[in-house]
PDB file of C-alpha atoms in Angstrom:
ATOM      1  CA  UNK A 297     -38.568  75.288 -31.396  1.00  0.00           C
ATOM      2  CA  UNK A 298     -36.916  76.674 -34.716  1.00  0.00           C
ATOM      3  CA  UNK A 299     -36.148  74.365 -37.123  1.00  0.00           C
ATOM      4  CA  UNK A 300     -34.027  75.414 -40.305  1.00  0.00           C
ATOM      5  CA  UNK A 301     -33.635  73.146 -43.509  1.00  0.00           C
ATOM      6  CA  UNK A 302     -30.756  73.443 -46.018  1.00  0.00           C
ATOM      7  CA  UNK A 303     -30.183  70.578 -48.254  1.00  0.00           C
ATOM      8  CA  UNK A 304     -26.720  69.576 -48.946  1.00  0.00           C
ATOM      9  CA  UNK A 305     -25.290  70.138 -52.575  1.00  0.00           C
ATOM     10  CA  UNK A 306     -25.875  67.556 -54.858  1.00  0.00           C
ATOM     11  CA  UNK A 307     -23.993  66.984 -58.337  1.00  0.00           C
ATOM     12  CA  UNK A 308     -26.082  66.121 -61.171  1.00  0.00           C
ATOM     13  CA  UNK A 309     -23.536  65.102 -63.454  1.00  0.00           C
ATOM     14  CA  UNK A 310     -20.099  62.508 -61.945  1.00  0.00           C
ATOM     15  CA  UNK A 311     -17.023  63.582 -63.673  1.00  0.00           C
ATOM     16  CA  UNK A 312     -14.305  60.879 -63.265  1.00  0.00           C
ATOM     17  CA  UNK A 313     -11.314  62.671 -61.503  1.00  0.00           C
ATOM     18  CA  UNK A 314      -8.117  62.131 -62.491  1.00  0.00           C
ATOM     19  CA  UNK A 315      -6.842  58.778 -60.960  1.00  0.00           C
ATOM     20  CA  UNK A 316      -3.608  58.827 -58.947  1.00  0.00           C
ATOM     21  CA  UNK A 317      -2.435  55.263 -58.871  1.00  0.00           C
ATOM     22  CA  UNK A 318      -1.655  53.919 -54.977  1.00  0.00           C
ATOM     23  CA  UNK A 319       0.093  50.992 -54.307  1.00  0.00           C
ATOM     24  CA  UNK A 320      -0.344  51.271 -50.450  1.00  0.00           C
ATOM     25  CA  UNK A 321      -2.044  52.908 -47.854  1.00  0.00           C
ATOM     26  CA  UNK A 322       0.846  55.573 -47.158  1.00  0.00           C
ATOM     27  CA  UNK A 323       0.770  57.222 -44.325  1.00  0.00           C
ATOM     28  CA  UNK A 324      -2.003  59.069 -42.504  1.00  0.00           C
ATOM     29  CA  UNK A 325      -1.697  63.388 -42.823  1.00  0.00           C
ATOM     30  CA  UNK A 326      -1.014  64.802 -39.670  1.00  0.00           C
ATOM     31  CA  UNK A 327      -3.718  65.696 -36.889  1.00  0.00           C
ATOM     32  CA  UNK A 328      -3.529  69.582 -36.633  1.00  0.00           C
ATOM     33  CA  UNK A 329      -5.054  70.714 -33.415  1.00  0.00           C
ATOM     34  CA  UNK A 330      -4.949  73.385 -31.080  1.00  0.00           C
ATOM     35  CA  UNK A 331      -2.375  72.784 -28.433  1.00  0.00           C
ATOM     36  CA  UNK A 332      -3.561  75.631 -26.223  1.00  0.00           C
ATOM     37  CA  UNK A 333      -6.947  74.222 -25.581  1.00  0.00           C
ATOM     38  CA  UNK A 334      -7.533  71.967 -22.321  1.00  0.00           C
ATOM     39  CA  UNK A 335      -8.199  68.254 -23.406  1.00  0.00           C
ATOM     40  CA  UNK A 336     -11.958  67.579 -22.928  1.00  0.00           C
ATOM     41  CA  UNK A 337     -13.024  65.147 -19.946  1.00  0.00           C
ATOM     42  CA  UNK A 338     -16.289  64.364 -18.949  1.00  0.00           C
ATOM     43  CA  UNK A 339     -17.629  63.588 -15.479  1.00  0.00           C
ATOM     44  CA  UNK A 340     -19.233  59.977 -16.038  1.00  0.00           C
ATOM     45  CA  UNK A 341     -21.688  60.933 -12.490  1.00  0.00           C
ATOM     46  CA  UNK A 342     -23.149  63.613 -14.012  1.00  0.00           C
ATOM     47  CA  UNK A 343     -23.040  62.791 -18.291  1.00  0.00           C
ATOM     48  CA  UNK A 344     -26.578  62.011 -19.598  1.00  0.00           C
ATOM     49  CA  UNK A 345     -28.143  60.632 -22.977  1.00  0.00           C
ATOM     50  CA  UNK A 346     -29.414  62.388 -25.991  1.00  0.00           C
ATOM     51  CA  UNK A 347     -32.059  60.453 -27.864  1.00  0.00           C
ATOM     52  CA  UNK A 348     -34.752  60.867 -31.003  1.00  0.00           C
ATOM     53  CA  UNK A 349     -36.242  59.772 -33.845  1.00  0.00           C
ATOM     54  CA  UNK A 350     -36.553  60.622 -37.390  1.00  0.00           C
ATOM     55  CA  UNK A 351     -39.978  60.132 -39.305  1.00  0.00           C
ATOM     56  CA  UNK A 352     -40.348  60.764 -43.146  1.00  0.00           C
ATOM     57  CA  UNK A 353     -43.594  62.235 -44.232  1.00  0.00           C
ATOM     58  CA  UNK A 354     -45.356  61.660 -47.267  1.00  0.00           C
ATOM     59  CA  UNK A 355     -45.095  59.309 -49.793  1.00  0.00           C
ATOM     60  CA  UNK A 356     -41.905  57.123 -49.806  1.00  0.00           C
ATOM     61  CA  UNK A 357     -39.706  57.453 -52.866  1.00  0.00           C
ATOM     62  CA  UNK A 358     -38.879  54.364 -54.961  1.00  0.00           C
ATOM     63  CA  UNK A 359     -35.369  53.867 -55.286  1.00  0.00           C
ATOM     64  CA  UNK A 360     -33.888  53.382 -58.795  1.00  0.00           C
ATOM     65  CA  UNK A 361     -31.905  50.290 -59.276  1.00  0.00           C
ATOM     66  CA  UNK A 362     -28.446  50.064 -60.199  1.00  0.00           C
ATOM     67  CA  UNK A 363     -27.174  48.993 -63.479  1.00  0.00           C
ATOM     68  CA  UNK A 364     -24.230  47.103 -62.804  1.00  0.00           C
ATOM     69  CA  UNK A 365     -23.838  44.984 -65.968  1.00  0.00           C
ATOM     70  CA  UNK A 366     -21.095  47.253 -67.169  1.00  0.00           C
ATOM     71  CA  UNK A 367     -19.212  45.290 -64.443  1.00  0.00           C
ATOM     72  CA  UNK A 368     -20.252  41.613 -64.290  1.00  0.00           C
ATOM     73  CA  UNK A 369     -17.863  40.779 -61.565  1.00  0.00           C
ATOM     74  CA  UNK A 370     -20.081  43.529 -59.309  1.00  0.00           C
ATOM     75  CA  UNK A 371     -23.623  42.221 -61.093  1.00  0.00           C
ATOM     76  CA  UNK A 372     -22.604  38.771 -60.117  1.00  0.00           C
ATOM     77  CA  UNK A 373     -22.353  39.483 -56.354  1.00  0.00           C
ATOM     78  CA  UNK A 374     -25.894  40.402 -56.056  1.00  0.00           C
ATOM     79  CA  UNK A 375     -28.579  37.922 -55.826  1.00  0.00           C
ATOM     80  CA  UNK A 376     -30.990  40.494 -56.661  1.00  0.00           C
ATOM     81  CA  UNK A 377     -30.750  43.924 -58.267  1.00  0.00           C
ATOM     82  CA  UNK A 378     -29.096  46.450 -55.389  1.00  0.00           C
ATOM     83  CA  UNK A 379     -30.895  49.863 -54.980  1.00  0.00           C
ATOM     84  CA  UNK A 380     -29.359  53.372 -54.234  1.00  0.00           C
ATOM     85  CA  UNK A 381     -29.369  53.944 -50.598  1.00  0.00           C
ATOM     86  CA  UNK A 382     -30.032  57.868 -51.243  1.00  0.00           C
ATOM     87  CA  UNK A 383     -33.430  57.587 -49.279  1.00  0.00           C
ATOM     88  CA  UNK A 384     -34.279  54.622 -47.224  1.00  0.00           C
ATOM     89  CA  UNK A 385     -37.505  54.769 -45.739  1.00  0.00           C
ATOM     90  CA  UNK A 386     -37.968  52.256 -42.794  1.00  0.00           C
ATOM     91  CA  UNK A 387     -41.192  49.953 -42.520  1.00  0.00           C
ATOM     92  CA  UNK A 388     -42.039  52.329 -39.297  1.00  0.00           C
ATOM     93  CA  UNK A 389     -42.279  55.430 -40.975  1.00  0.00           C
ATOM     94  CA  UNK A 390     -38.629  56.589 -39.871  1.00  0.00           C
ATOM     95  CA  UNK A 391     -35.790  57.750 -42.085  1.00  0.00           C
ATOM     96  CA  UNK A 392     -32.610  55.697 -42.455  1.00  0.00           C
ATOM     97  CA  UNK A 393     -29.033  57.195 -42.689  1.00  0.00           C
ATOM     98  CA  UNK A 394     -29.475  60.535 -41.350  1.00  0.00           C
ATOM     99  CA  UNK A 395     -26.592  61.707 -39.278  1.00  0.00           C
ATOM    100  CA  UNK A 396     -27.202  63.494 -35.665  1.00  0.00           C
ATOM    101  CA  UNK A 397     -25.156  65.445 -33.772  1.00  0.00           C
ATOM    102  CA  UNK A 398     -24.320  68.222 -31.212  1.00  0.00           C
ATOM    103  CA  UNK A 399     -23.656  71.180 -33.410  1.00  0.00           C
ATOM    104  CA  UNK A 400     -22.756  73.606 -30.366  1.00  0.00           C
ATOM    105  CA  UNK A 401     -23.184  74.375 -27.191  1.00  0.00           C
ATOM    106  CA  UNK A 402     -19.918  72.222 -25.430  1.00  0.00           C
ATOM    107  CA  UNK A 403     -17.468  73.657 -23.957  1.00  0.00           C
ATOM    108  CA  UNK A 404     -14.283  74.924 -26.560  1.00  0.00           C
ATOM    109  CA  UNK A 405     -12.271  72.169 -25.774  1.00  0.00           C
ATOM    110  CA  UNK A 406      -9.868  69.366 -27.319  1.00  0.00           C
ATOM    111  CA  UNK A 407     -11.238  66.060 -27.786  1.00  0.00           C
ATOM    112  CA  UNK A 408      -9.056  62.996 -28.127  1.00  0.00           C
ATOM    113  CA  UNK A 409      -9.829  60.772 -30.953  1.00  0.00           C
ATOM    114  CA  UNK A 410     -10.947  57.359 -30.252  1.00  0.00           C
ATOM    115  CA  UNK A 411      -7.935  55.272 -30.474  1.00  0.00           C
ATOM    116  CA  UNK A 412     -10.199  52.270 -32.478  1.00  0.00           C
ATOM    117  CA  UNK A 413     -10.219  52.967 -36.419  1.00  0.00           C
ATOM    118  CA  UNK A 414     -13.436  53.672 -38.356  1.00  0.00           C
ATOM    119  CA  UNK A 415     -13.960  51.676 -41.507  1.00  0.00           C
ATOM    120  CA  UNK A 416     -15.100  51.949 -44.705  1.00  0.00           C
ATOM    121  CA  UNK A 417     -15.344  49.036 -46.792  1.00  0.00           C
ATOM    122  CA  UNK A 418     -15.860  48.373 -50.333  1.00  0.00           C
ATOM    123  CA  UNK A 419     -17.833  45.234 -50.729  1.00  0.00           C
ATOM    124  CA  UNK A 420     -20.395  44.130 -53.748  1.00  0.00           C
ATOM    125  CA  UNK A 421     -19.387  47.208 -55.438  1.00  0.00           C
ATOM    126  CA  UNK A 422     -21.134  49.348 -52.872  1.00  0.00           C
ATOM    127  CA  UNK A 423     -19.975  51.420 -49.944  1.00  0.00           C
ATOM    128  CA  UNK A 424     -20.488  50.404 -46.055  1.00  0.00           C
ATOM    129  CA  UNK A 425     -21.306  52.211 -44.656  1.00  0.00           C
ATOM    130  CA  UNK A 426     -23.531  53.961 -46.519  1.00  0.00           C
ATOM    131  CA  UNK A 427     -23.331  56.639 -43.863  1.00  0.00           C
ATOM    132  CA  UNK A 428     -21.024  57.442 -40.766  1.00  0.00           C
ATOM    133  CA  UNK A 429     -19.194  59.654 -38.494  1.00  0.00           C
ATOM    134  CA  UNK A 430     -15.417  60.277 -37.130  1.00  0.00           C
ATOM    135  CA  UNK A 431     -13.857  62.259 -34.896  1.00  0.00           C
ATOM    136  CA  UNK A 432     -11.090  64.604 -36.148  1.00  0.00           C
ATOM    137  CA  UNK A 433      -7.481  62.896 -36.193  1.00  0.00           C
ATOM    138  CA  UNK A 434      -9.201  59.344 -35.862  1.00  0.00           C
ATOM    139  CA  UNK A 435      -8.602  56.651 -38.167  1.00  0.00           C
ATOM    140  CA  UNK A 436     -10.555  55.475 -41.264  1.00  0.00           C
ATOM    141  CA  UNK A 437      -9.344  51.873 -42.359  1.00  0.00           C
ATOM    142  CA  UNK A 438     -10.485  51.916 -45.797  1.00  0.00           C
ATOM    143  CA  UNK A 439     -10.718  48.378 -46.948  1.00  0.00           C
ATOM    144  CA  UNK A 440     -11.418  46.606 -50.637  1.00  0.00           C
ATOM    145  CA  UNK A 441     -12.989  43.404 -49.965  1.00  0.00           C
ATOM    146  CA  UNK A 442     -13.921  43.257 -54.163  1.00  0.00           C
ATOM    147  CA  UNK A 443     -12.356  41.205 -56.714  1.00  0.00           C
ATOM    148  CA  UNK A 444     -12.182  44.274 -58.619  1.00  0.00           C
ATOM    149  CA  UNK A 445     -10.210  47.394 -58.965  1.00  0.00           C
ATOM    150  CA  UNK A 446     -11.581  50.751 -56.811  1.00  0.00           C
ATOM    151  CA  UNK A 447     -11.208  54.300 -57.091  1.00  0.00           C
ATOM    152  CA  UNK A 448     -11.563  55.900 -53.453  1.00  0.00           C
ATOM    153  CA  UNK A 449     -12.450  59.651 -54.041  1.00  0.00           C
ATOM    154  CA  UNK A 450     -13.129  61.708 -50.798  1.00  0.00           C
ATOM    155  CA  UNK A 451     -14.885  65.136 -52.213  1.00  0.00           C
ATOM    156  CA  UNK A 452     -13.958  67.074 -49.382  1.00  0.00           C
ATOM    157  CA  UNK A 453     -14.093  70.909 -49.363  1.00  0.00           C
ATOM    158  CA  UNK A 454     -12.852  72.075 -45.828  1.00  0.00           C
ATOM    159  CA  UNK A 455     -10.344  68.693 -45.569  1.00  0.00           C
ATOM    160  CA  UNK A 456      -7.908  68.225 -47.999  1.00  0.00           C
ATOM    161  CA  UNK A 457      -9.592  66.022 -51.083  1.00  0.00           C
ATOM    162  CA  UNK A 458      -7.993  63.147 -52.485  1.00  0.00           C
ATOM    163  CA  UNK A 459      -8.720  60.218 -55.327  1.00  0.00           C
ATOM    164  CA  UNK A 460      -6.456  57.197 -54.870  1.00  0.00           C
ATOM    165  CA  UNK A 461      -6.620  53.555 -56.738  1.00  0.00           C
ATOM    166  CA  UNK A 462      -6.940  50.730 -54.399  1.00  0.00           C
ATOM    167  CA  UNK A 463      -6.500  47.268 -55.666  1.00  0.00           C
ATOM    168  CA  UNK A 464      -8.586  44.239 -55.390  1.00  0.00           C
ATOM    169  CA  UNK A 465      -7.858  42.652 -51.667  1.00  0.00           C
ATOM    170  CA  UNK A 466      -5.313  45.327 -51.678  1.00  0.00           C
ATOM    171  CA  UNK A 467      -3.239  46.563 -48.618  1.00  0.00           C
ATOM    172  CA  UNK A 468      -5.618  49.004 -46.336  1.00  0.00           C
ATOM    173  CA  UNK A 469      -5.555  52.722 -46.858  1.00  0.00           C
ATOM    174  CA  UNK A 470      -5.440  54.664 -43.168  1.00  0.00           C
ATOM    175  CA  UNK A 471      -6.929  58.401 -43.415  1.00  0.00           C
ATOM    176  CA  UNK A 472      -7.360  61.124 -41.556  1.00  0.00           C
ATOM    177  CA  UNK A 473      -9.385  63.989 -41.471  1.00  0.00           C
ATOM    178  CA  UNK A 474      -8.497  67.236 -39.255  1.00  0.00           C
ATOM    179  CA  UNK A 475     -11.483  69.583 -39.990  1.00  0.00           C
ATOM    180  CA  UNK A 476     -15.041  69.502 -39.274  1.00  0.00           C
ATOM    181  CA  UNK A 477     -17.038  68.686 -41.622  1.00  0.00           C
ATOM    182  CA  UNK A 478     -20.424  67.516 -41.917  1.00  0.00           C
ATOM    183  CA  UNK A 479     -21.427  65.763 -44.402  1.00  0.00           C
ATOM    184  CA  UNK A 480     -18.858  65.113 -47.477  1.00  0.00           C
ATOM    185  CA  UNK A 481     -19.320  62.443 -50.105  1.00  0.00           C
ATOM    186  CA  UNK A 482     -16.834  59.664 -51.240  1.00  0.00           C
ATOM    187  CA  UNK A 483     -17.358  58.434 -54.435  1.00  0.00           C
ATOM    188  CA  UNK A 484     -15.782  55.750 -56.890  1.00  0.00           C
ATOM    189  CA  UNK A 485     -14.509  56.975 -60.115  1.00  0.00           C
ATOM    190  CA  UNK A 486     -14.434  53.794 -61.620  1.00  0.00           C
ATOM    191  CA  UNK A 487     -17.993  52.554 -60.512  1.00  0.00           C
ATOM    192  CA  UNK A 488     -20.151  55.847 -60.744  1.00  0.00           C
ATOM    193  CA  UNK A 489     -23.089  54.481 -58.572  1.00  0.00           C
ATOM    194  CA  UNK A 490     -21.225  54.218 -55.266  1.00  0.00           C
ATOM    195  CA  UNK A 491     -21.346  57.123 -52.527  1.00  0.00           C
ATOM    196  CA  UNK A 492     -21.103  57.275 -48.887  1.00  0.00           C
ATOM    197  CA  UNK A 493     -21.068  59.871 -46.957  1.00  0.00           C
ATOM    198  CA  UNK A 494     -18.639  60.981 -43.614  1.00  0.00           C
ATOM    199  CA  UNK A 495     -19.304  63.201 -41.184  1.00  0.00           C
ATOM    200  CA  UNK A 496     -16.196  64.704 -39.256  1.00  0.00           C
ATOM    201  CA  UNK A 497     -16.830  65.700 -36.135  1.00  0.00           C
ATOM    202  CA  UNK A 498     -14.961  67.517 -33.737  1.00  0.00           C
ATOM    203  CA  UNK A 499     -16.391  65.356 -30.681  1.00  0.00           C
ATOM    204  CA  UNK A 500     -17.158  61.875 -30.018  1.00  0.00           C
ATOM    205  CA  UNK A 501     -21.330  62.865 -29.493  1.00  0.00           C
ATOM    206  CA  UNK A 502     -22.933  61.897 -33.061  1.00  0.00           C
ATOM    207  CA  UNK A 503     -25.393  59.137 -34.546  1.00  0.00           C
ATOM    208  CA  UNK A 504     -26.854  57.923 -37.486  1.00  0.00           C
ATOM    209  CA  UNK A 505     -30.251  56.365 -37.832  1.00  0.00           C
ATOM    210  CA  UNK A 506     -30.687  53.082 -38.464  1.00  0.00           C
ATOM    211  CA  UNK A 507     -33.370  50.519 -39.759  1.00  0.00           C
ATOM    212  CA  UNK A 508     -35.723  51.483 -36.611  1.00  0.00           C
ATOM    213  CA  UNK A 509     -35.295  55.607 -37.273  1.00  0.00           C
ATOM    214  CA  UNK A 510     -33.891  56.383 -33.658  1.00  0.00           C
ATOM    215  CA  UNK A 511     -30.669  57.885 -32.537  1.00  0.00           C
ATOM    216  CA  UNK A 512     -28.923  57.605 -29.383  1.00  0.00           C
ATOM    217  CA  UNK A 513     -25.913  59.678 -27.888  1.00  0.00           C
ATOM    218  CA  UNK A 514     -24.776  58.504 -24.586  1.00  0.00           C
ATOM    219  CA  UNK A 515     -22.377  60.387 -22.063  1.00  0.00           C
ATOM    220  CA  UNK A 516     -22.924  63.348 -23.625  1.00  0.00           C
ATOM    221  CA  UNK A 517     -22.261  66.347 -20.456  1.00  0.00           C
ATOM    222  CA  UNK A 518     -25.018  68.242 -19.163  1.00  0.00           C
ATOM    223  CA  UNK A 519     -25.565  71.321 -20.887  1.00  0.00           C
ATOM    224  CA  UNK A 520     -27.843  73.167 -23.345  1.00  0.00           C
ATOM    225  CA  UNK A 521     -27.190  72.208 -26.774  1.00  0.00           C
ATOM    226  CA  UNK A 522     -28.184  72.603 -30.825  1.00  0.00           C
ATOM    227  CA  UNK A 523     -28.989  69.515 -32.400  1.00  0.00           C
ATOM    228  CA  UNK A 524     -28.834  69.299 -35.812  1.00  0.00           C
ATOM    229  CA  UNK A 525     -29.786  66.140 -38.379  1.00  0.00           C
ATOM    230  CA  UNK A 526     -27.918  66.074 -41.828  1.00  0.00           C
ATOM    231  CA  UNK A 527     -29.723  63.945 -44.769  1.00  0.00           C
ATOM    232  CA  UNK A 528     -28.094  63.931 -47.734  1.00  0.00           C
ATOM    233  CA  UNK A 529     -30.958  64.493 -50.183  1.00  0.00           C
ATOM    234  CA  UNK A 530     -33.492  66.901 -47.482  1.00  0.00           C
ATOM    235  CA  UNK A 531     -30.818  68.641 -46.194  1.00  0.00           C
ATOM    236  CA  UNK A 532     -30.414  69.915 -42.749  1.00  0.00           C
ATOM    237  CA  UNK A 533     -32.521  70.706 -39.540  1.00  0.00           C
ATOM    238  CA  UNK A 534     -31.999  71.820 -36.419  1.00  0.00           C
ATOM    239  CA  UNK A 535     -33.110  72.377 -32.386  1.00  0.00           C
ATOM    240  CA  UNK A 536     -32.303  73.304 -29.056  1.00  0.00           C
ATOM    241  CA  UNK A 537     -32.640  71.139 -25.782  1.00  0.00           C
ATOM    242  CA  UNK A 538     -30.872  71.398 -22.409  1.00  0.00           C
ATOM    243  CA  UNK A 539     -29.774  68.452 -20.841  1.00  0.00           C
ATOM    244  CA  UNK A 540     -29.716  68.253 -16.850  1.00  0.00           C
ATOM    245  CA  UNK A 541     -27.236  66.207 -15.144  1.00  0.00           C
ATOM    246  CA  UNK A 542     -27.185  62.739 -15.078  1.00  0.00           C
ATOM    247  CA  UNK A 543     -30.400  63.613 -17.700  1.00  0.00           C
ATOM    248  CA  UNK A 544     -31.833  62.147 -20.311  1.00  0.00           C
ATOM    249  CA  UNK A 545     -33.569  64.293 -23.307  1.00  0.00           C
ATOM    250  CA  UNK A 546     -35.157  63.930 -26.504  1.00  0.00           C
ATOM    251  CA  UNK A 547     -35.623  65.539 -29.520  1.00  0.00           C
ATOM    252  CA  UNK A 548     -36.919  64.459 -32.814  1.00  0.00           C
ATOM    253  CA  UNK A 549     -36.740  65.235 -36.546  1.00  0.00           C
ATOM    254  CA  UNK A 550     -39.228  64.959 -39.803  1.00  0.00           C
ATOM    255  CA  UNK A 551     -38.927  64.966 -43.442  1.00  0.00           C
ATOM    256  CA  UNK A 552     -40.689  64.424 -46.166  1.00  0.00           C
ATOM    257  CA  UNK A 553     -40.859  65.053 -49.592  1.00  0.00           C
TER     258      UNK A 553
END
């Protein structure tokens, strides 16, 4: 199996953005997608599972803690000092946050986004999640559950990028996002340490690791696919499996430092 590694841009230097005030949400941009192409339906008797882990390998990095004290009303919602989340190393030996998903290999067709919004919250001055995945022309409820102000700044490159105020408790923002894209950052420009990261997917078939390292991506149809894992500091890797009908199949990933 070929595996290629390509690690995802990272800027050394935040440079506030110029704010554009928001009093509400306004109203989502418009899903563009291709008419022509035959909506996408899968046959539930014959979809199977994609599954995997990701280890790390080598010694786990020690994540910096975050200085908060430049806003006490953030500093005061944390019991203990919070850490950046830019590599979390589970107790097992897995890697935390990595997103996972079929890069090709389905069929060119039109997938209908799920009608249930994502969310991204902003709570103890820190984004959750951390990481996570739509589906073109879904929903993202963006939500401020702070007693502060926020500065919601999605650094797209293929999607249209945008940096828009949003109030403590403040009305929620609905986005959209209408180009693939995997992965993009969204920052704060008022509290430099937060970042998330979204993945925009095309298709509904996508994970992202969690505190046990393993990834799971059920009634996905059979076929022969390219898998491909997305960390934000080690970049990207990929491989090929086929799934058989009514199948299961596994692949897994490793980085390390």
């Amino acid at each position: 199996m070929a595996w290629q590694n390509k690690t995802l841009k990272q800027p050394l230097v935040l440079v506030p953005a110029l704010l554009v005030a928001a009093c509400g949400s306004g109203p989502p941009s418009e899903t563009k997608v291709d008419s022509h192409l035959p909506v996408a339906k899968v046959d539930a008797a014959t979809a199977g599972t994609i599954s995997g882990r990701v280890t790390f390998q080598g010694q786990a990095p020690v994540m910096p803690e975050i200085d908060m004290s430049s806003n006490p009303q953030c500093e005061r919602q944390h019991k203990a000092p919070a850490k950046a989340e830019t590599v979390i190393v589970n107790s097992n030996g897995t890697l935390r946050n990595v997103f996972v998903w079929i890069k090709s290999g389905l069929p060119n067709e039109r997938w209908t986004p799920p009608a249930t919004p994502a969310r991204l919250d902003q709570h103890a001055c820190i984004y959750e999640p951390h990481v996570q995945g739509i589906v073109e022309g879904q929903d993202l409820d963006i939500v401020n559950s702070d007693p502060v102000n926020h500065n919601v700044h999605a650094e797209a490159q293929k999607n249209p990028a945008w940096n828009e105020s949003q109030p403590p408790r403040a009305e929620h923002k609905i986005k959209r996002f209408d180009q693939e894209e995997v992965l993009f950052p969204v920052t704060c420009s008022v509290h430099p340490w937060m970042r998330a990261y979204i993945g925009v997917s095309p298709h509904p078939f996508f994970a992202v690791t969690g505190d046990d390292g393993t990834f799971t991506i059920k009634g996905v149809p059979p076929g022969t696919y390219t898998i491909e894992a997305v960390h934000e500091k080690y970049g990207r890797k990929e491989g090929t499996l086929t799934l058989a009908a009514s199948g299961a199949a596994t692949i897994d990933f490793a980085y390390g430092s």
